[in-house]
């Protein structure tokens, strides 16, 4: 179930990153958000791969 929704979760993370990129006054905020979302999707990928 998680494996089928992983592309949708990734697309939502990209949307969040895009909104942050346009609204954040500082590029370091965008970088931090991008790294956190990348690690989140990576963890979900490894969880869905084990099942």
XYZ file of N, CA and C in Angstrom:
153
model
N 0.823 -1.188 0.000
C 0.000 0.000 0.000
C 0.873 1.260 0.000
N 1.907 1.271 0.799
C 2.795 2.430 0.843
C 3.587 2.561 -0.450
N 3.923 1.438 -1.045
C 4.733 1.467 -2.261
C 3.975 2.120 -3.425
N 2.662 1.922 -3.475
C 1.870 2.528 -4.550
C 1.688 4.025 -4.347
N 1.717 4.483 -3.095
C 1.505 5.903 -2.808
C 2.795 6.702 -2.742
N 3.926 6.044 -2.862
C 5.206 6.727 -2.750
C 5.404 7.808 -3.823
N 5.021 7.596 -5.086
C 5.145 8.696 -6.057
C 4.279 9.907 -5.711
N 3.100 9.668 -5.169
C 2.231 10.777 -4.769
C 2.844 11.547 -3.599
N 3.419 10.830 -2.655
C 4.080 11.477 -1.522
C 5.275 12.304 -2.006
N 6.030 11.759 -2.951
C 7.154 12.495 -3.523
C 6.705 13.751 -4.247
N 5.596 13.663 -4.964
C 5.071 14.841 -5.659
C 4.597 15.907 -4.667
N 3.984 15.480 -3.578
C 3.564 16.442 -2.559
C 4.767 17.108 -1.897
N 5.830 16.343 -1.695
C 7.046 16.929 -1.127
C 7.655 17.947 -2.086
N 7.626 17.666 -3.371
C 8.113 18.641 -4.349
C 7.258 19.899 -4.355
N 5.960 19.741 -4.179
C 5.072 20.902 -4.097
C 5.397 21.745 -2.865
N 5.623 21.083 -1.739
C 5.990 21.800 -0.518
C 7.309 22.537 -0.712
N 8.264 21.882 -1.357
C 9.559 22.512 -1.598
C 9.435 23.705 -2.541
N 8.590 23.601 -3.547
C 8.379 24.706 -4.481
C 7.726 25.897 -3.786
N 6.726 25.634 -2.968
C 6.062 26.718 -2.230
C 7.038 27.384 -1.271
N 7.869 26.555 -0.620
C 8.874 27.113 0.286
C 9.887 27.955 -0.472
N 10.252 27.512 -1.650
C 11.225 28.240 -2.463
C 10.701 29.620 -2.862
N 9.424 29.710 -3.167
C 8.858 30.991 -3.581
C 8.560 31.919 -2.407
N 8.279 31.365 -1.235
C 7.861 32.207 -0.118
C 8.966 32.498 0.890
N 9.996 31.681 0.941
C 11.041 31.869 1.955
C 11.973 33.007 1.555
N 12.277 33.876 2.486
C 13.185 34.986 2.174
C 14.652 34.559 2.137
N 14.942 33.388 2.668
C 16.315 32.943 2.805
C 16.495 31.595 2.103
N 17.584 31.442 1.351
C 17.803 30.188 0.631
C 18.181 29.038 1.564
N 18.693 29.347 2.738
C 19.059 28.272 3.662
C 17.813 27.568 4.194
N 16.718 28.293 4.318
C 15.457 27.673 4.741
C 15.004 26.672 3.694
N 15.087 27.042 2.432
C 14.715 26.136 1.349
C 15.611 24.905 1.345
N 16.892 25.088 1.605
C 17.813 23.962 1.644
C 17.506 23.008 2.780
N 17.195 23.551 3.935
C 16.862 22.706 5.089
C 15.577 21.924 4.830
N 14.578 22.596 4.290
C 13.313 21.921 3.979
C 13.543 20.833 2.932
N 14.358 21.109 1.939
C 14.645 20.121 0.905
C 15.349 18.895 1.455
N 16.305 19.100 2.347
C 17.025 17.972 2.933
C 16.098 17.141 3.814
N 15.260 17.807 4.604
C 14.329 17.081 5.473
C 13.342 16.267 4.647
N 12.804 16.844 3.588
C 11.859 16.112 2.744
C 12.538 14.967 2.016
N 13.774 15.156 1.588
C 14.508 14.084 0.924
C 14.725 12.908 1.872
N 15.129 13.197 3.099
C 15.338 12.128 4.076
C 14.020 11.430 4.401
N 12.936 12.198 4.478
C 11.615 11.616 4.734
C 11.208 10.637 3.641
N 11.365 11.032 2.386
C 11.000 10.158 1.271
C 11.943 8.961 1.200
N 13.208 9.156 1.498
C 14.165 8.057 1.494
C 13.825 7.019 2.558
N 13.447 7.465 3.737
C 13.040 6.536 4.799
C 11.781 5.772 4.387
N 10.816 6.475 3.807
C 9.605 5.794 3.336
C 9.922 4.774 2.252
N 10.882 5.090 1.395
C 11.277 4.158 0.345
C 11.853 2.876 0.944
N 12.746 3.020 1.919
C 13.352 1.839 2.524
C 12.336 1.027 3.318
N 11.381 1.698 3.955
C 10.314 0.974 4.672
C 9.460 0.190 3.686
N 9.103 0.790 2.569
C 8.246 0.103 1.593
C 9.006 -0.994 0.858
N 10.318 -0.881 0.781
C 11.118 -1.895 0.106
C 11.239 -3.162 0.926
N 11.262 -3.038 2.251
C 11.402 -4.201 3.119
C 10.145 -5.051 3.162
N 9.008 -4.452 2.904
C 7.744 -5.210 2.989
C 7.450 -5.975 1.738
